[in-house]
Short mmCIF file of C-alpha atoms in Angstrom, two decimals:
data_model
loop_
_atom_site.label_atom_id
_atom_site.label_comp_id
_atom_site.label_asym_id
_atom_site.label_seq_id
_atom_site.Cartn_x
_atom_site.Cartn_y
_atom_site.Cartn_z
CA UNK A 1 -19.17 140.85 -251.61
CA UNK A 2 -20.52 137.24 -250.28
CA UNK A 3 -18.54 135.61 -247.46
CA UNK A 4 -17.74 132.43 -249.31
CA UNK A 5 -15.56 134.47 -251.69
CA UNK A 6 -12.45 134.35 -248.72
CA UNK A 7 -10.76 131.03 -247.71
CA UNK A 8 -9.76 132.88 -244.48
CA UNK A 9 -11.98 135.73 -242.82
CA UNK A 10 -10.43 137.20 -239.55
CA UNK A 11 -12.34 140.18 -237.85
CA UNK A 12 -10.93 141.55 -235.16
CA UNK A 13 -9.48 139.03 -233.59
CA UNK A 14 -7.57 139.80 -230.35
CA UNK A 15 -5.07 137.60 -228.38
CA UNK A 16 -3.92 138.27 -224.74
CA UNK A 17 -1.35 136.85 -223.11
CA UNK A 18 -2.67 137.93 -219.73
CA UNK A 19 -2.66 141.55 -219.33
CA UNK A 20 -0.21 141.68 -222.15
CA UNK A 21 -2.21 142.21 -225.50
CA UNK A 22 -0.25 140.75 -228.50
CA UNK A 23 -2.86 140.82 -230.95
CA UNK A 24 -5.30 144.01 -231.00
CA UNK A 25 -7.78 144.27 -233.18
CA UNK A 26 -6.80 141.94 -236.73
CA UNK A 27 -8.93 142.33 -239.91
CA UNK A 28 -7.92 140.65 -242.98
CA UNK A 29 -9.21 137.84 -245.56
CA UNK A 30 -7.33 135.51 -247.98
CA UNK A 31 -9.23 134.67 -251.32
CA UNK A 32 -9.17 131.69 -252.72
CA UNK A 33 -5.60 131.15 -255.15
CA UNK A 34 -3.97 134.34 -253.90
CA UNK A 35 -0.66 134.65 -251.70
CA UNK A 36 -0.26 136.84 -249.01
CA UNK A 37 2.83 137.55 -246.70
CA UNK A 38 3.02 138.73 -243.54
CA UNK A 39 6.30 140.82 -242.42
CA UNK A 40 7.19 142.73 -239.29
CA UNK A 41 9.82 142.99 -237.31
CA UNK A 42 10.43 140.31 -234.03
CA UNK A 43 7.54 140.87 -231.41
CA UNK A 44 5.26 142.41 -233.83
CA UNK A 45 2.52 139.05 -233.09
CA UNK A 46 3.01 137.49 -237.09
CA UNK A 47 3.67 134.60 -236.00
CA UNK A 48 1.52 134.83 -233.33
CA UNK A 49 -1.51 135.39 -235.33
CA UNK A 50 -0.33 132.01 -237.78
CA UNK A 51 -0.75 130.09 -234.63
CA UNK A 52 -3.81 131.41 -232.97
CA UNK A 53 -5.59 130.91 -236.68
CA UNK A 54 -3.64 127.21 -236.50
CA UNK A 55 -5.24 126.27 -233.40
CA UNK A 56 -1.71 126.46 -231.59
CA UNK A 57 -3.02 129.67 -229.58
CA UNK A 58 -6.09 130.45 -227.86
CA UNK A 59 -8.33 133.67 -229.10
CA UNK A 60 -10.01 136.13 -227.03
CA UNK A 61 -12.09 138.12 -228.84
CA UNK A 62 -13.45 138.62 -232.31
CA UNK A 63 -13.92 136.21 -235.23
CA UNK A 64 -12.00 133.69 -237.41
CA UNK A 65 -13.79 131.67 -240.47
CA UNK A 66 -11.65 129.39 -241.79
CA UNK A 67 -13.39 127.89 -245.33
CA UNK A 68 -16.86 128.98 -244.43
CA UNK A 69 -16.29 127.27 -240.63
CA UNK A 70 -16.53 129.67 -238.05
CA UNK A 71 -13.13 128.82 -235.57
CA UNK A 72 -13.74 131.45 -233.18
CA UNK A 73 -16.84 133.67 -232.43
CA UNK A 74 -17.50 134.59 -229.08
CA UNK A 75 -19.81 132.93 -227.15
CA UNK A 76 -19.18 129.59 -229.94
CA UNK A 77 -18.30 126.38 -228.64
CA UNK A 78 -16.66 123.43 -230.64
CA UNK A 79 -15.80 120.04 -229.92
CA UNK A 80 -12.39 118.69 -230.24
CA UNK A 81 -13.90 116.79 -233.26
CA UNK A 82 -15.51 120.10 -235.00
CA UNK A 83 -11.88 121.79 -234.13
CA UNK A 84 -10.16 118.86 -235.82
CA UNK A 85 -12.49 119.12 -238.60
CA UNK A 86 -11.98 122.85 -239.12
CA UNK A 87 -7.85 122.62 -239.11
CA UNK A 88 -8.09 120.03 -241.72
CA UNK A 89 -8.83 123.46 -243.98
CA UNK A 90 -5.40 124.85 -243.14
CA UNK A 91 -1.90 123.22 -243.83
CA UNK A 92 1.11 124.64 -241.67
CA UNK A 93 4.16 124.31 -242.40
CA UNK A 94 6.98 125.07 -238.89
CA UNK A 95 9.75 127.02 -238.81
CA UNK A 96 11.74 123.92 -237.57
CA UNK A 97 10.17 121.55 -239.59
CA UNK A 98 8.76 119.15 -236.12
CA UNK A 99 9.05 116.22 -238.48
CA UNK A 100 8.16 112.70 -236.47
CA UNK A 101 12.10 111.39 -235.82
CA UNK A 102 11.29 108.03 -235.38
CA UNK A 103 9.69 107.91 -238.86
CA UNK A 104 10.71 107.10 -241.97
CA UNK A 105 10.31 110.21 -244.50
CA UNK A 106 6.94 108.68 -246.29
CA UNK A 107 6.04 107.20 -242.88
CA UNK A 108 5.67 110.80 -241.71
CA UNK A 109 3.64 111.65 -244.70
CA UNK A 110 1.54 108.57 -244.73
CA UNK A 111 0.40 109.13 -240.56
CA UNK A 112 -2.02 111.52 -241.15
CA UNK A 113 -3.56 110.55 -244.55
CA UNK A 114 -4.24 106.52 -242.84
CA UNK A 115 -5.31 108.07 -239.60
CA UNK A 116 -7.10 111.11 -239.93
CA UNK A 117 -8.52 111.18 -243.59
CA UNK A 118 -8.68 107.02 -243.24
CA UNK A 119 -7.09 106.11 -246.27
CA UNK A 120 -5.89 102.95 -247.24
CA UNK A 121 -1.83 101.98 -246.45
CA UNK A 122 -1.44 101.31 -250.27
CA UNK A 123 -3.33 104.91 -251.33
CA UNK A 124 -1.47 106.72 -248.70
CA UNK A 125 2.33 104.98 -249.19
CA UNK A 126 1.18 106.14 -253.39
CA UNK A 127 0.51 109.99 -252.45
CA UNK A 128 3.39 109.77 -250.12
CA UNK A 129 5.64 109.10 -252.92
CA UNK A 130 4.27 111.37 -255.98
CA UNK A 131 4.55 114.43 -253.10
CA UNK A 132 8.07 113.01 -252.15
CA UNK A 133 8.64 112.62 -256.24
CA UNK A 134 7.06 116.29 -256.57
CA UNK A 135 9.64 117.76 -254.16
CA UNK A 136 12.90 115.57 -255.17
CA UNK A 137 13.29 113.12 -252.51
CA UNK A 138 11.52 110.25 -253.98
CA UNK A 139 14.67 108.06 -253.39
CA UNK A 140 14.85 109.20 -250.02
CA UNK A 141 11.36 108.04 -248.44
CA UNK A 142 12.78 105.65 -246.58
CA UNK A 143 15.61 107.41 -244.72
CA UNK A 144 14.94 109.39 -241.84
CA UNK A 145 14.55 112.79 -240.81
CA UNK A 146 18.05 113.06 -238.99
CA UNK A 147 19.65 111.91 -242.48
CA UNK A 148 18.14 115.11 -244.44
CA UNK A 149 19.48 118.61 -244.91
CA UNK A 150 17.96 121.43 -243.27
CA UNK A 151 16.09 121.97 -246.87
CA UNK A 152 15.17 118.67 -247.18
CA UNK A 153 13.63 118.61 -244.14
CA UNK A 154 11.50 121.26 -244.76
CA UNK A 155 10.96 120.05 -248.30
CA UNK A 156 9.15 117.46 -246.41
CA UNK A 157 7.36 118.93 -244.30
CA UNK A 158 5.92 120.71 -247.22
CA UNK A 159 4.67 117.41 -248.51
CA UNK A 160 3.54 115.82 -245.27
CA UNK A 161 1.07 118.98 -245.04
CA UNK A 162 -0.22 119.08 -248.49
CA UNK A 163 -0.59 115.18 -248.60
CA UNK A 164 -4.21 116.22 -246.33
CA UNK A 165 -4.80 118.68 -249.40
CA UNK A 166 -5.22 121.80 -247.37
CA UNK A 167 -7.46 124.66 -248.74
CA UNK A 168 -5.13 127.40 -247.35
CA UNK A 169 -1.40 126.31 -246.49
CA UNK A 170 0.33 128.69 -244.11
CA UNK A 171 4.28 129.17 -243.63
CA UNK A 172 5.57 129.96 -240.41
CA UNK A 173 9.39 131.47 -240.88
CA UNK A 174 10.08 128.46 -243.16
CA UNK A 175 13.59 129.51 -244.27
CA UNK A 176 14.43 130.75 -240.95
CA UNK A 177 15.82 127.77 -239.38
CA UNK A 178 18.00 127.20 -242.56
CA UNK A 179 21.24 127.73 -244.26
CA UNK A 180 21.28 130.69 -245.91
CA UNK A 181 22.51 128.84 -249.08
CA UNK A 182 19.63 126.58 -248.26
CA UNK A 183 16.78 129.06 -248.48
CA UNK A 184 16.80 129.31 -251.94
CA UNK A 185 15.34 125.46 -252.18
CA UNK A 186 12.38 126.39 -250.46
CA UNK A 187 11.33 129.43 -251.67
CA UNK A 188 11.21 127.67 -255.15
CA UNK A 189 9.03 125.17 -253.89
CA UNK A 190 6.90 128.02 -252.75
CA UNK A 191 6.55 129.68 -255.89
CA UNK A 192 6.16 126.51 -257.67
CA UNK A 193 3.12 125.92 -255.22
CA UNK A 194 2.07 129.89 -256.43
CA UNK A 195 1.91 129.02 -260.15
CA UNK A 196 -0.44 126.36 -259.24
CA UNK A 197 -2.84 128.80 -257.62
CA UNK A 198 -2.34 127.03 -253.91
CA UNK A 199 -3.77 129.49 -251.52
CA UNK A 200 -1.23 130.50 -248.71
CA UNK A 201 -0.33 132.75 -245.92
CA UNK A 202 3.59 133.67 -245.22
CA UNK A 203 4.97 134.58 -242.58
CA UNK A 204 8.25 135.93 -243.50
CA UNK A 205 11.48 137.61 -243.12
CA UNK A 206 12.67 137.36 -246.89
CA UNK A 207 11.58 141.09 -248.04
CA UNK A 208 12.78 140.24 -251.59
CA UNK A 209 10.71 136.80 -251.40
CA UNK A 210 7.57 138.50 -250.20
CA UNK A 211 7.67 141.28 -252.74
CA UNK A 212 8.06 138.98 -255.42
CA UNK A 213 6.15 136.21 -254.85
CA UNK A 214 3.13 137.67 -252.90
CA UNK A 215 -0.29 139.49 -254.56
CA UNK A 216 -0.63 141.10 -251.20
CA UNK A 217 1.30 141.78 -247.93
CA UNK A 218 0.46 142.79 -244.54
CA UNK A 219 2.62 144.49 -242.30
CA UNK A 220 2.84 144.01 -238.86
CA UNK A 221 3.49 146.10 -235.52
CA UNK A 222 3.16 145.92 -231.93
CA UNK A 223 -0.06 143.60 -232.73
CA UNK A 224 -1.45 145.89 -235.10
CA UNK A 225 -1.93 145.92 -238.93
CA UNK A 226 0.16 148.68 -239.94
CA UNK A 227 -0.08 148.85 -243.56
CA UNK A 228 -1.73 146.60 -246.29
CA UNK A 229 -2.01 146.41 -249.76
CA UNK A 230 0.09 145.21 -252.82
CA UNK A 231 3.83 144.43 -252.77
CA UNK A 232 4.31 147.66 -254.96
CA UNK A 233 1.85 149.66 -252.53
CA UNK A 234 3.53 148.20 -249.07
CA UNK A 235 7.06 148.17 -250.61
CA UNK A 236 7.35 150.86 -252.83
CA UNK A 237 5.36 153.37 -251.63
CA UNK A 238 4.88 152.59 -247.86
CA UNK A 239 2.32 155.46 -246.22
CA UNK A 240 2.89 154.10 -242.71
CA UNK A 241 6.26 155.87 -240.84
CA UNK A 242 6.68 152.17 -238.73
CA UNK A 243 6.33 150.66 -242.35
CA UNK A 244 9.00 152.74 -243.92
CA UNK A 245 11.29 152.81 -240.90
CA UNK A 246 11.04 149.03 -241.34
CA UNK A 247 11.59 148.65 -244.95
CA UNK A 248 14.70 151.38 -244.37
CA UNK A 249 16.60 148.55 -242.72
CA UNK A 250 16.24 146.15 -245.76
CA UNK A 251 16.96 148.79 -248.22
CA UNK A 252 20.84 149.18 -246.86
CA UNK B 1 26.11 70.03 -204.55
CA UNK B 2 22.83 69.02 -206.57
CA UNK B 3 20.89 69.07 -203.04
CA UNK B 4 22.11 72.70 -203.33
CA UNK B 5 21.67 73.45 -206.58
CA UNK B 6 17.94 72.59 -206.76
CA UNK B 7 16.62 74.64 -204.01
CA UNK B 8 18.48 77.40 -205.61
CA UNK B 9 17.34 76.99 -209.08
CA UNK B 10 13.97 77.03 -207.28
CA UNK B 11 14.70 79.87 -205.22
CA UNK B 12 15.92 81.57 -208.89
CA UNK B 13 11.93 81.50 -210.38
CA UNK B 14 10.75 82.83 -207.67
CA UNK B 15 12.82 85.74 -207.69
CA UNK B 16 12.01 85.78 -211.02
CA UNK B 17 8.52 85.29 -210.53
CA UNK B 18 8.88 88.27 -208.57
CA UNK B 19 10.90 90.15 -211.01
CA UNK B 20 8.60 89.95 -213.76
CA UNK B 21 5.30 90.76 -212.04
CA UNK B 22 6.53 93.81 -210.81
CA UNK B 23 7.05 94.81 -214.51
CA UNK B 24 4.19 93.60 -215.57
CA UNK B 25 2.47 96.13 -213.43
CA UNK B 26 4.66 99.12 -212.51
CA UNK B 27 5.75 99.73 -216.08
CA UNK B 28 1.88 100.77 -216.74
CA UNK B 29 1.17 101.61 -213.55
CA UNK B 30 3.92 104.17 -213.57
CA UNK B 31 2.50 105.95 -216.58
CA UNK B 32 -1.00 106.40 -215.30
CA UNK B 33 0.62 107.92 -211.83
CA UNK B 34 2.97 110.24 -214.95
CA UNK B 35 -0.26 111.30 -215.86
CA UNK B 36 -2.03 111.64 -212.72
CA UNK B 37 0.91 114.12 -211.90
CA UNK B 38 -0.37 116.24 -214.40
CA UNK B 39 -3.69 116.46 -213.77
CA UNK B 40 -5.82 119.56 -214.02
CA UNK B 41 -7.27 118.18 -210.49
CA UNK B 42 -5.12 120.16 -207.83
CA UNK B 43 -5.79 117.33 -205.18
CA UNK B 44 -5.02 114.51 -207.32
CA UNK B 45 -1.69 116.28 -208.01
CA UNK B 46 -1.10 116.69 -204.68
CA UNK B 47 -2.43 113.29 -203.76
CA UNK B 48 0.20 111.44 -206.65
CA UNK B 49 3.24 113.78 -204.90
CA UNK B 50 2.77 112.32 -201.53
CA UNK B 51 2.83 109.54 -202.93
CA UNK B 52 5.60 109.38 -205.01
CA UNK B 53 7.61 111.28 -201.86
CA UNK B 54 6.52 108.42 -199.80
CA UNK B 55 7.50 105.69 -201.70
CA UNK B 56 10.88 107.11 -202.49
CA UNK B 57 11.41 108.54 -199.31
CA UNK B 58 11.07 105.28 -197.22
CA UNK B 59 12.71 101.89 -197.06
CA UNK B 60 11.42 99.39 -200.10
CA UNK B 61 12.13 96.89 -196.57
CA UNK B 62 9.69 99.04 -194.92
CA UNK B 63 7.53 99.23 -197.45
CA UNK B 64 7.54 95.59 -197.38
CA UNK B 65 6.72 95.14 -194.36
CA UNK B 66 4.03 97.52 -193.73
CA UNK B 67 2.16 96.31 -196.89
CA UNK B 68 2.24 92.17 -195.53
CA UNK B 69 1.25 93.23 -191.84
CA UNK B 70 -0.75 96.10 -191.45
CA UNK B 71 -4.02 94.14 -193.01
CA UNK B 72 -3.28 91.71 -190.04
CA UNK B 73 -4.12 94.55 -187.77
CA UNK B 74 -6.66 96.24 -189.66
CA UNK B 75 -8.61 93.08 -191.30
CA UNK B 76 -7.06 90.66 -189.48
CA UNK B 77 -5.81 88.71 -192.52
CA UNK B 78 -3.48 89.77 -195.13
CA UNK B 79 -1.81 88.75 -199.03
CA UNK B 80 -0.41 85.31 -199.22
CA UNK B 81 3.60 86.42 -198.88
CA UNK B 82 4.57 86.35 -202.78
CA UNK B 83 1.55 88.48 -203.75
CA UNK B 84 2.49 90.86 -200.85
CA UNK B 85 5.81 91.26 -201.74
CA UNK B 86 4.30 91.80 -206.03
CA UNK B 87 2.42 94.45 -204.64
CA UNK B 88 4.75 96.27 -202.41
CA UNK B 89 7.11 96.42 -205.65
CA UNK B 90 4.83 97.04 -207.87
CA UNK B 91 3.63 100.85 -205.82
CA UNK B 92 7.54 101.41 -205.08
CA UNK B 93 8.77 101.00 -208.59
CA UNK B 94 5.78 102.65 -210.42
CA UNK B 95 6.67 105.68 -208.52
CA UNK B 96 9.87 105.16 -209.83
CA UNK B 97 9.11 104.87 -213.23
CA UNK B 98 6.45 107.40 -212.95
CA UNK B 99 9.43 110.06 -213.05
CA UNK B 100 11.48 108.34 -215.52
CA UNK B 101 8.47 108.65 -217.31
CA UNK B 102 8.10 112.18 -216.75
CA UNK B 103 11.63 113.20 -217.71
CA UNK B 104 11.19 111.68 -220.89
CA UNK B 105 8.27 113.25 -221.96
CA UNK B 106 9.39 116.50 -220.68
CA UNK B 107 12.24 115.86 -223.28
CA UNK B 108 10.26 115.44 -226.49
CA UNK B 109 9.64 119.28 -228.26
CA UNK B 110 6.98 121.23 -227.75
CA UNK B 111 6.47 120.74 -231.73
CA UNK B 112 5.78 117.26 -231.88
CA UNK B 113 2.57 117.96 -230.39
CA UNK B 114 1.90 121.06 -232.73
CA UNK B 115 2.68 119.07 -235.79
CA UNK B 116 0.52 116.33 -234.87
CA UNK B 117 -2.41 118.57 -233.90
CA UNK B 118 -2.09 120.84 -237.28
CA UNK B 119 -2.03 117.14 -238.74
CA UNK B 120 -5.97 115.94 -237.38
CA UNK B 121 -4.37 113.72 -235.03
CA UNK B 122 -5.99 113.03 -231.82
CA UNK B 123 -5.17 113.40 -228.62
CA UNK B 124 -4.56 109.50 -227.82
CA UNK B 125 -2.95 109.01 -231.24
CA UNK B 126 -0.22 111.54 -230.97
CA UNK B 127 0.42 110.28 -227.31
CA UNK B 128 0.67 106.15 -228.74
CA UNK B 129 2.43 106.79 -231.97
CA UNK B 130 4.44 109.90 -231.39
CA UNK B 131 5.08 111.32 -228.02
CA UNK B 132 5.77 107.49 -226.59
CA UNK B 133 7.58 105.93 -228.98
CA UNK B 134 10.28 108.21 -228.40
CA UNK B 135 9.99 108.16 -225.23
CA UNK B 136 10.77 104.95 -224.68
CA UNK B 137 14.01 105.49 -226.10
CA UNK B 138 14.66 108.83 -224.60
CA UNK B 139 14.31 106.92 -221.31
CA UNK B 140 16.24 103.49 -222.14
CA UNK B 141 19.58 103.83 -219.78
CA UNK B 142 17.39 105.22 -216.73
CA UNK B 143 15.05 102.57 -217.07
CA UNK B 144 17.87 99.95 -217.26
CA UNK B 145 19.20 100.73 -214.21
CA UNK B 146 16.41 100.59 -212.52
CA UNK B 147 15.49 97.14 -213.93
CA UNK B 148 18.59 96.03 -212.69
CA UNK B 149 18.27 97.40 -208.99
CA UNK B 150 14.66 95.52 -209.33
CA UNK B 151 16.73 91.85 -210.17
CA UNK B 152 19.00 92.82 -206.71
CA UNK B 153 15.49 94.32 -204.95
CA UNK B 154 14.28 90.53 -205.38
CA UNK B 155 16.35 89.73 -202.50
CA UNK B 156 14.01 91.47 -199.90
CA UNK B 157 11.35 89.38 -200.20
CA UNK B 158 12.97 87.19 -197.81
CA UNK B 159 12.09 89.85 -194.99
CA UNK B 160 8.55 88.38 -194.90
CA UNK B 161 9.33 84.89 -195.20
CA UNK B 162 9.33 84.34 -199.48
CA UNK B 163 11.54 81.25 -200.32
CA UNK B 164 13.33 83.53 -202.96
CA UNK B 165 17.09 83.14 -204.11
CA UNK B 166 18.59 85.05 -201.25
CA UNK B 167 16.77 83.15 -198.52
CA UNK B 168 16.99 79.55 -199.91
CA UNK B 169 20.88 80.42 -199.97
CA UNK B 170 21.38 81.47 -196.54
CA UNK B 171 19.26 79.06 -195.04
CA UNK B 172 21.42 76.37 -196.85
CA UNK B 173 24.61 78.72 -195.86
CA UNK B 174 23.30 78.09 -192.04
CA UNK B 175 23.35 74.48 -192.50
CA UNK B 176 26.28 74.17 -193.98
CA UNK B 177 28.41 76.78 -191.68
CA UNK B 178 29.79 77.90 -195.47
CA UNK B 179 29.56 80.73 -197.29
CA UNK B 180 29.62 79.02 -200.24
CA UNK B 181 26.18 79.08 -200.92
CA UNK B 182 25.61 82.53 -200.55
CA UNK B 183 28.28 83.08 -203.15
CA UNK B 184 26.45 80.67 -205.74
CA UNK B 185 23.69 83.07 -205.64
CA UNK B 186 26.11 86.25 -206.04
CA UNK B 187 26.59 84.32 -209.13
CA UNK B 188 23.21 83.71 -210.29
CA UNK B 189 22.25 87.75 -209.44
CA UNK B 190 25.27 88.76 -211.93
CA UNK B 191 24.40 85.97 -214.17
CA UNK B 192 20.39 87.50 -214.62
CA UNK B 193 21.67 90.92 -214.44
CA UNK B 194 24.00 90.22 -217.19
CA UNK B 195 20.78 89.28 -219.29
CA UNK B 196 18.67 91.91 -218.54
CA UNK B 197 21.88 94.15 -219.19
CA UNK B 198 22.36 92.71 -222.64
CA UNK B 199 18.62 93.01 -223.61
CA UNK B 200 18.47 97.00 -222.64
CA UNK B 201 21.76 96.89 -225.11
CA UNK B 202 19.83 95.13 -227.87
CA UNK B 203 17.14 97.44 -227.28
CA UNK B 204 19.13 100.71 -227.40
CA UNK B 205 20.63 98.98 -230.35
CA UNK B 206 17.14 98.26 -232.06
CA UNK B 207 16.15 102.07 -231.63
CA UNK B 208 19.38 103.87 -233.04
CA UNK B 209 17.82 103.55 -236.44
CA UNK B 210 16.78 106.88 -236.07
CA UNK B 211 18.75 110.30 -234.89
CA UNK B 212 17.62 113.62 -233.52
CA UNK B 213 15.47 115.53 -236.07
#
């Protein structure tokens, strides 16, 4: 098997917050087109490892390869630029949306695209609108973040990350800041981006979402990879007691 | 009256004079000292809190004072009086600002940043076009009062001998044996506070297009 094959190669990767070790000892890859979730229960580092692989946590040991770029190897330095270059690969999307308030909605979209990827105001203000179009706000792109539903928000947050056309777009929590009668927006949006073979990482506490939507899941504890595999294999026939002890609590 | 009125009027620019320099300088000023308080340079920290305690912790009078005549005794010359007085307010009211500053940018989330780095943005860009912009309006009210107690500040500059507002009044109050003209310029303060007052309104105005996210 040839390393290009993965969009996302993490070998164990460790992350320390002091003496306390969160993450100990990660392995896993995502190939290109395929969805993976991540569940665990509060504390158990998923989100933790999101960030770290986002650039929003340091790493201490092991290795990350994000799209061929190697993000963390020890003894590698990068330059802010190279960093820059290599997060361009992933799109995240926050659990509380951290949209720009003092934008407009396409303004928020548009940012990135004229400043970092350098296009044009009239290019950027036309994929602004088609991914605003794509996720039913089109008439709203010129209201402002405070105006939007909890959904909507997120809807757009959705956009303003794939507007850079990520290679891998990662989810942290995204329903978990919402309405429960609101979740049900995103997660179609979600699947929607499935179907078209977008590659993405989940971090998750909709069970139900993750075993239907996902070809593979990890499950998290205490820092560790507990159990891997398919949504039949990790839901349905769990070998890991933490795993099953976990999935108990769903079941009820 | 016009023999009055004239001197006063005069009086006015300088204060105003004054007034706006001290913006001109401070506001800036006070963001670089924002920043040099959180430097990854333990002495410049340190250096930037004495500082700050100094100039918050003395007399702006003082402060005055000490910045038009210690040069005399050090260099033996000093500042012409208006630019002394410019840069006495300038270091008292950037320290000033400097932690109006920092209250405000301790008040935008922790995710702003995250969502502009996941984004490519640099460092400068997210700090220009998303941290400061709201900011500025995280910070309005403070920073209009303290505009305003700048406008009344003015007055001081009569300490070291600066024809300002205040002093042109009471000289012509000493004339006169009236306190008339003293309360002509009570007027004029209200009348330029009232301005400055209805521009930090038009401002706060200008940047309620947009709510908390």
């Amino acid at each position: 098997m040839t390393e290009e094959k993965y969009m996302i190669e993490v070998k164990h990767l460790v992350k320390n917050y002091g003496e306390n070790e969160v993450l100990k000892d990660i392995s896993f890859n995502v190939a290109q087109g395929e969805v993976l979730s991540i569940i665990g229960p509060s504390g158990s580092g998923k989100s933790t490892l999101l960030r770290a692989i986002n650039q929003l946590e340091t790493i201490e040991g092991g290795e990350v390869i994000i799209c061929g770029d190697t993000l963390y190897k020890e003894g590698l330095s990068l330059t802010p630029d190279q960093k820059r270059k290599i997060q361009l690969h992933n799109g995240l999307v926050f659990q509380d949306f951290n949209l720009f308030p003092h934008m407009s909605l396409k303004k928020n979209i548009t940012e990135a695209l004229i400043y970092v990827l350098k296009k044009d105001k009239a290019e950027a203000d036309e994929i602004a609108l088609s991914l605003l179009d794509k996720m039913g706000l089109k008439d709203r792109a010129d209201s402002y973040p405070s105006q939007l539903s909890g959904g909507q928000k997120q809807r757009v947050s959705i956009a303003r990350a794939l507007a850079l056309k990520p290679n891998v777009l990662w989810f942290d929590e995204p329903t978990s800041a919402l309405d429960p009668e609101l979740t049900g927006e995103i997660l179609k949006v979600i699947k929607d981006l499935a179907k078209e073979k977008m590659t993405m990482v989940v971090v998750t506490h909709e069970m139900s979402f993750a075993r239907d939507i996902s070809d593979r899941v990890i499950f998290m504890d205490e820092g560790l990879i507990a159990e891997k595999g398919t949504p039949y294999e990790v839901f349905e026939n769990p070998k890991n007691p933490r795993t099953i002890q976990f999935l108990n609590r769903f079941e009820g | 009256m016009s023999s009055l009125l004239i001197p006063m009027l005069e009086g006015t620019l300088v204060s105003i004079k004054i007034f706006l320099f001290t913006l001109l300088f401070s506001l800036p000023l006070g963001l670089l000292v924002e920043r040099g308080k959180r430097s990854k340079i333990w002495i410049v920290r340190k250096l930037i809190n004495l500082y700050i305690m100094i100039m918050r912790g003395t007399p702006l009078i003082l402060q005055l004072i000490f910045v038009y005549f210690a040069p005399y005794y050090i260099l033996g010359t000093s500042f012409n009086r208006l630019n002394a007085v410019i840069f006495a307010y300038v270091i008292n009211y950037a320290a000033y600002f400097a932690e109006i500053y920092r209250g405000g940018i301790q008040a935008i989330p922790k995710g702003q940043y995250e969502a502009s780095k996941v984004l490519g943005l640099t460092k400068a860009h997210t700090f220009t076009h998303i941290i400061f912009p709201q900011v500025v309006k995280e910070i309005l009210p403070a920073m209009g009062n303290e505009v305003i107690t700048l406008v009344k500040d003015t007055a001081l500059a009569q300490t070291i001998g600066v024809a300002e507002l205040f002093r042109v009044a009471q000289t012509a109050s000493a004339r006169q044996f009236a306190t008339t003209p003293l309360f002509i310029a009570g007027v004029f303060y209200f009348v330029m506070n009232a301005g400055v007052s209805k521009l930090f309104d038009i401002a706060e105005m200008k940047l309620n297009y947009y709510g908390k996210a």
